[in-house]
Amino acid sequence: MDGLEMTPEEYQTYVEGKAKKSPLVRDTALAFCIGGAICVLGQAIHNGWAAAGLGEQDAGTATSCTLVLLSALLTGLNLYNKLARYGGAGTLVPITGFANAVVSPAIDFRAEGLVTGMAAKMFTVAGPVLVYGTLASVIYGVALMLLGR
């Protein structure tokens, strides 16, 4: 059968027949374990900063900065992507996943130059998250203000 003569329904049936079935239970367990391991690492880093003498708020800030740095470094070394292939959605733990989403496009477009490549493409994935996250925060804040809270 020629692919150009398929109806959308025939094509969908063809694709479903060829697609590899995802082991849902295994993938879920791996995502849980990898995401949990990232969180445990974050807590260990936080405890380390606190033991070094930082206050609770400063230790939290230093932990966030450390996790972003580690995620960016692992992304640059192509190790975060390997971890993501293994751990799936578990690597989307907010701060490390966000750092990966910023660094990956920057690396992909570095050949186009610092301004038109890296800087321009850096937020192609994370940009919408920032925009809609900020918009949701403003709407939430205005709603709370109007409700007198």
PDB file of C-alpha atoms in Angstrom:
ATOM      1  CA  MET A   1       0.000   0.000   0.000  1.00  0.00           C
ATOM      2  CA  ASP A   2       1.386   3.393  -0.978  1.00  0.00           C
ATOM      3  CA  GLY A   3       1.657   5.775   2.007  1.00  0.00           C
ATOM      4  CA  LEU A   4       0.238   8.644  -0.050  1.00  0.00           C
ATOM      5  CA  GLU A   5      -3.019   6.779  -0.625  1.00  0.00           C
ATOM      6  CA  MET A   6      -3.750   6.015   3.042  1.00  0.00           C
ATOM      7  CA  THR A   7      -6.635   7.592   4.847  1.00  0.00           C
ATOM      8  CA  PRO A   8      -5.884   9.106   8.232  1.00  0.00           C
ATOM      9  CA  GLU A   9      -7.606   6.123   9.901  1.00  0.00           C
ATOM     10  CA  GLU A  10      -5.523   3.620   7.908  1.00  0.00           C
ATOM     11  CA  TYR A  11      -2.351   5.505   8.741  1.00  0.00           C
ATOM     12  CA  GLN A  12      -3.229   5.556  12.455  1.00  0.00           C
ATOM     13  CA  THR A  13      -3.838   1.791  12.388  1.00  0.00           C
ATOM     14  CA  TYR A  14      -0.526   1.283  10.567  1.00  0.00           C
ATOM     15  CA  VAL A  15       1.393   3.408  13.101  1.00  0.00           C
ATOM     16  CA  GLU A  16      -0.221   1.661  16.085  1.00  0.00           C
ATOM     17  CA  GLY A  17       0.798  -1.699  14.595  1.00  0.00           C
ATOM     18  CA  LYS A  18       4.421  -0.576  14.215  1.00  0.00           C
ATOM     19  CA  ALA A  19       4.790   1.360  17.479  1.00  0.00           C
ATOM     20  CA  LYS A  20       6.700  -0.285  20.278  1.00  0.00           C
ATOM     21  CA  LYS A  21       4.524  -0.775  23.327  1.00  0.00           C
ATOM     22  CA  SER A  22       5.732   1.187  26.344  1.00  0.00           C
ATOM     23  CA  PRO A  23       6.237  -0.796  29.553  1.00  0.00           C
ATOM     24  CA  LEU A  24       4.108   1.553  31.657  1.00  0.00           C
ATOM     25  CA  VAL A  25       4.786   0.005  35.079  1.00  0.00           C
ATOM     26  CA  ARG A  26       8.562  -0.090  34.513  1.00  0.00           C
ATOM     27  CA  ASP A  27       8.635   3.454  33.130  1.00  0.00           C
ATOM     28  CA  THR A  28       6.564   4.742  36.050  1.00  0.00           C
ATOM     29  CA  ALA A  29       8.796   3.016  38.593  1.00  0.00           C
ATOM     30  CA  LEU A  30      11.956   4.380  36.935  1.00  0.00           C
ATOM     31  CA  ALA A  31      10.521   7.917  36.806  1.00  0.00           C
ATOM     32  CA  PHE A  32       9.585   7.664  40.486  1.00  0.00           C
ATOM     33  CA  CYS A  33      13.045   6.382  41.467  1.00  0.00           C
ATOM     34  CA  ILE A  34      15.009   8.901  39.366  1.00  0.00           C
ATOM     35  CA  GLY A  35      12.818  11.836  40.443  1.00  0.00           C
ATOM     36  CA  GLY A  36      13.098  10.696  44.046  1.00  0.00           C
ATOM     37  CA  ALA A  37      16.875  10.358  43.742  1.00  0.00           C
ATOM     38  CA  ILE A  38      17.114  13.930  42.414  1.00  0.00           C
ATOM     39  CA  CYS A  39      15.048  15.131  45.372  1.00  0.00           C
ATOM     40  CA  VAL A  40      17.206  13.148  47.815  1.00  0.00           C
ATOM     41  CA  LEU A  41      20.297  14.698  46.216  1.00  0.00           C
ATOM     42  CA  GLY A  42      18.718  18.136  46.635  1.00  0.00           C
ATOM     43  CA  GLN A  43      18.020  17.452  50.304  1.00  0.00           C
ATOM     44  CA  ALA A  44      21.600  16.215  50.819  1.00  0.00           C
ATOM     45  CA  ILE A  45      22.953  19.372  49.184  1.00  0.00           C
ATOM     46  CA  HIS A  46      20.655  21.482  51.376  1.00  0.00           C
ATOM     47  CA  ASN A  47      21.848  19.665  54.491  1.00  0.00           C
ATOM     48  CA  GLY A  48      25.450  20.219  53.386  1.00  0.00           C
ATOM     49  CA  TRP A  49      24.945  23.953  52.962  1.00  0.00           C
ATOM     50  CA  ALA A  50      23.186  24.132  56.329  1.00  0.00           C
ATOM     51  CA  ALA A  51      26.040  22.208  57.959  1.00  0.00           C
ATOM     52  CA  ALA A  52      28.456  24.686  56.371  1.00  0.00           C
ATOM     53  CA  GLY A  53      26.786  27.409  58.434  1.00  0.00           C
ATOM     54  CA  LEU A  54      24.175  28.888  56.107  1.00  0.00           C
ATOM     55  CA  GLY A  55      20.783  29.777  57.515  1.00  0.00           C
ATOM     56  CA  GLU A  56      17.662  27.955  56.320  1.00  0.00           C
ATOM     57  CA  GLN A  57      16.763  30.499  53.625  1.00  0.00           C
ATOM     58  CA  ASP A  58      20.356  30.922  52.419  1.00  0.00           C
ATOM     59  CA  ALA A  59      20.842  27.129  52.347  1.00  0.00           C
ATOM     60  CA  GLY A  60      17.699  26.847  50.203  1.00  0.00           C
ATOM     61  CA  THR A  61      18.988  29.469  47.787  1.00  0.00           C
ATOM     62  CA  ALA A  62      22.422  27.832  47.620  1.00  0.00           C
ATOM     63  CA  THR A  63      20.753  24.448  47.032  1.00  0.00           C
ATOM     64  CA  SER A  64      18.736  25.832  44.123  1.00  0.00           C
ATOM     65  CA  CYS A  65      21.843  27.396  42.592  1.00  0.00           C
ATOM     66  CA  THR A  66      23.795  24.156  43.041  1.00  0.00           C
ATOM     67  CA  LEU A  67      21.071  22.041  41.432  1.00  0.00           C
ATOM     68  CA  VAL A  68      20.821  24.434  38.471  1.00  0.00           C
ATOM     69  CA  LEU A  69      24.615  24.359  38.073  1.00  0.00           C
ATOM     70  CA  LEU A  70      24.749  20.544  38.245  1.00  0.00           C
ATOM     71  CA  SER A  71      21.866  20.185  35.792  1.00  0.00           C
ATOM     72  CA  ALA A  72      23.429  22.638  33.337  1.00  0.00           C
ATOM     73  CA  LEU A  73      26.803  20.894  33.636  1.00  0.00           C
ATOM     74  CA  LEU A  74      25.270  17.438  33.119  1.00  0.00           C
ATOM     75  CA  THR A  75      23.286  18.764  30.143  1.00  0.00           C
ATOM     76  CA  GLY A  76      26.442  20.217  28.597  1.00  0.00           C
ATOM     77  CA  LEU A  77      28.212  16.871  29.022  1.00  0.00           C
ATOM     78  CA  ASN A  78      25.179  15.081  27.475  1.00  0.00           C
ATOM     79  CA  LEU A  79      24.721  13.085  30.684  1.00  0.00           C
ATOM     80  CA  TYR A  80      21.378  14.614  31.661  1.00  0.00           C
ATOM     81  CA  ASN A  81      19.862  13.455  28.358  1.00  0.00           C
ATOM     82  CA  LYS A  82      21.121   9.923  28.991  1.00  0.00           C
ATOM     83  CA  LEU A  83      19.578  10.034  32.446  1.00  0.00           C
ATOM     84  CA  ALA A  84      16.324  11.322  30.932  1.00  0.00           C
ATOM     85  CA  ARG A  85      16.227   8.431  28.438  1.00  0.00           C
ATOM     86  CA  TYR A  86      16.480   6.059  31.389  1.00  0.00           C
ATOM     87  CA  GLY A  87      14.409   7.925  34.000  1.00  0.00           C
ATOM     88  CA  GLY A  88      11.873   9.607  31.721  1.00  0.00           C
ATOM     89  CA  ALA A  89       9.557  12.045  33.454  1.00  0.00           C
ATOM     90  CA  GLY A  90      11.483  11.635  36.697  1.00  0.00           C
ATOM     91  CA  THR A  91      14.079  14.057  35.345  1.00  0.00           C
ATOM     92  CA  LEU A  92      11.448  16.771  35.037  1.00  0.00           C
ATOM     93  CA  VAL A  93      11.788  17.586  38.737  1.00  0.00           C
ATOM     94  CA  PRO A  94      11.127  21.311  38.457  1.00  0.00           C
ATOM     95  CA  ILE A  95      14.474  22.987  39.025  1.00  0.00           C
ATOM     96  CA  THR A  96      16.727  20.476  37.268  1.00  0.00           C
ATOM     97  CA  GLY A  97      14.286  19.953  34.414  1.00  0.00           C
ATOM     98  CA  PHE A  98      13.953  23.708  33.957  1.00  0.00           C
ATOM     99  CA  ALA A  99      17.734  24.168  33.859  1.00  0.00           C
ATOM    100  CA  ASN A 100      17.965  21.378  31.290  1.00  0.00           C
ATOM    101  CA  ALA A 101      15.207  23.021  29.214  1.00  0.00           C
ATOM    102  CA  VAL A 102      17.180  26.288  29.132  1.00  0.00           C
ATOM    103  CA  VAL A 103      20.629  24.824  28.470  1.00  0.00           C
ATOM    104  CA  SER A 104      19.659  22.240  25.811  1.00  0.00           C
ATOM    105  CA  PRO A 105      18.450  24.707  23.148  1.00  0.00           C
ATOM    106  CA  ALA A 106      21.399  27.001  23.896  1.00  0.00           C
ATOM    107  CA  ILE A 107      23.786  24.129  23.189  1.00  0.00           C
ATOM    108  CA  ASP A 108      21.859  23.044  20.087  1.00  0.00           C
ATOM    109  CA  PHE A 109      22.093  26.532  18.538  1.00  0.00           C
ATOM    110  CA  ARG A 110      25.596  27.553  19.694  1.00  0.00           C
ATOM    111  CA  ALA A 111      26.952  27.174  16.155  1.00  0.00           C
ATOM    112  CA  GLU A 112      24.751  30.102  15.066  1.00  0.00           C
ATOM    113  CA  GLY A 113      26.634  32.471  17.385  1.00  0.00           C
ATOM    114  CA  LEU A 114      26.326  33.830  20.882  1.00  0.00           C
ATOM    115  CA  VAL A 115      23.546  36.337  20.201  1.00  0.00           C
ATOM    116  CA  THR A 116      21.532  34.920  17.291  1.00  0.00           C
ATOM    117  CA  GLY A 117      22.111  31.316  18.336  1.00  0.00           C
ATOM    118  CA  MET A 118      22.555  30.661  22.024  1.00  0.00           C
ATOM    119  CA  ALA A 119      20.970  33.789  23.471  1.00  0.00           C
ATOM    120  CA  ALA A 120      18.051  33.894  21.027  1.00  0.00           C
ATOM    121  CA  LYS A 121      17.176  30.197  21.309  1.00  0.00           C
ATOM    122  CA  MET A 122      17.931  29.652  25.002  1.00  0.00           C
ATOM    123  CA  PHE A 123      14.355  30.161  26.149  1.00  0.00           C
ATOM    124  CA  THR A 124      12.503  28.502  23.254  1.00  0.00           C
ATOM    125  CA  VAL A 125      11.382  25.677  25.546  1.00  0.00           C
ATOM    126  CA  ALA A 126      11.388  27.445  28.907  1.00  0.00           C
ATOM    127  CA  GLY A 127      10.092  30.811  27.654  1.00  0.00           C
ATOM    128  CA  PRO A 128       6.412  29.840  27.494  1.00  0.00           C
ATOM    129  CA  VAL A 129       6.683  28.374  30.986  1.00  0.00           C
ATOM    130  CA  LEU A 130       8.040  31.680  32.271  1.00  0.00           C
ATOM    131  CA  VAL A 131       5.412  33.729  30.446  1.00  0.00           C
ATOM    132  CA  TYR A 132       2.406  31.701  31.546  1.00  0.00           C
ATOM    133  CA  GLY A 133       3.802  31.117  35.036  1.00  0.00           C
ATOM    134  CA  THR A 134       4.241  34.859  35.495  1.00  0.00           C
ATOM    135  CA  LEU A 135       0.790  35.565  34.047  1.00  0.00           C
ATOM    136  CA  ALA A 136      -0.821  32.995  36.355  1.00  0.00           C
ATOM    137  CA  SER A 137       0.987  34.543  39.333  1.00  0.00           C
ATOM    138  CA  VAL A 138      -0.265  38.014  38.448  1.00  0.00           C
ATOM    139  CA  ILE A 139      -3.846  36.801  38.002  1.00  0.00           C
ATOM    140  CA  TYR A 140      -3.652  34.901  41.295  1.00  0.00           C
ATOM    141  CA  GLY A 141      -2.211  37.945  43.085  1.00  0.00           C
ATOM    142  CA  VAL A 142      -4.895  40.256  41.705  1.00  0.00           C
ATOM    143  CA  ALA A 143      -7.600  37.777  42.691  1.00  0.00           C
ATOM    144  CA  LEU A 144      -6.238  37.587  46.239  1.00  0.00           C
ATOM    145  CA  MET A 145      -5.993  41.372  46.412  1.00  0.00           C
ATOM    146  CA  LEU A 146      -9.611  41.755  45.256  1.00  0.00           C
ATOM    147  CA  LEU A 147     -10.742  39.193  47.822  1.00  0.00           C
ATOM    148  CA  GLY A 148      -8.945  41.177  50.511  1.00  0.00           C
ATOM    149  CA  ARG A 149      -6.420  38.526  51.476  1.00  0.00           C
TER     150      ARG A 149
END
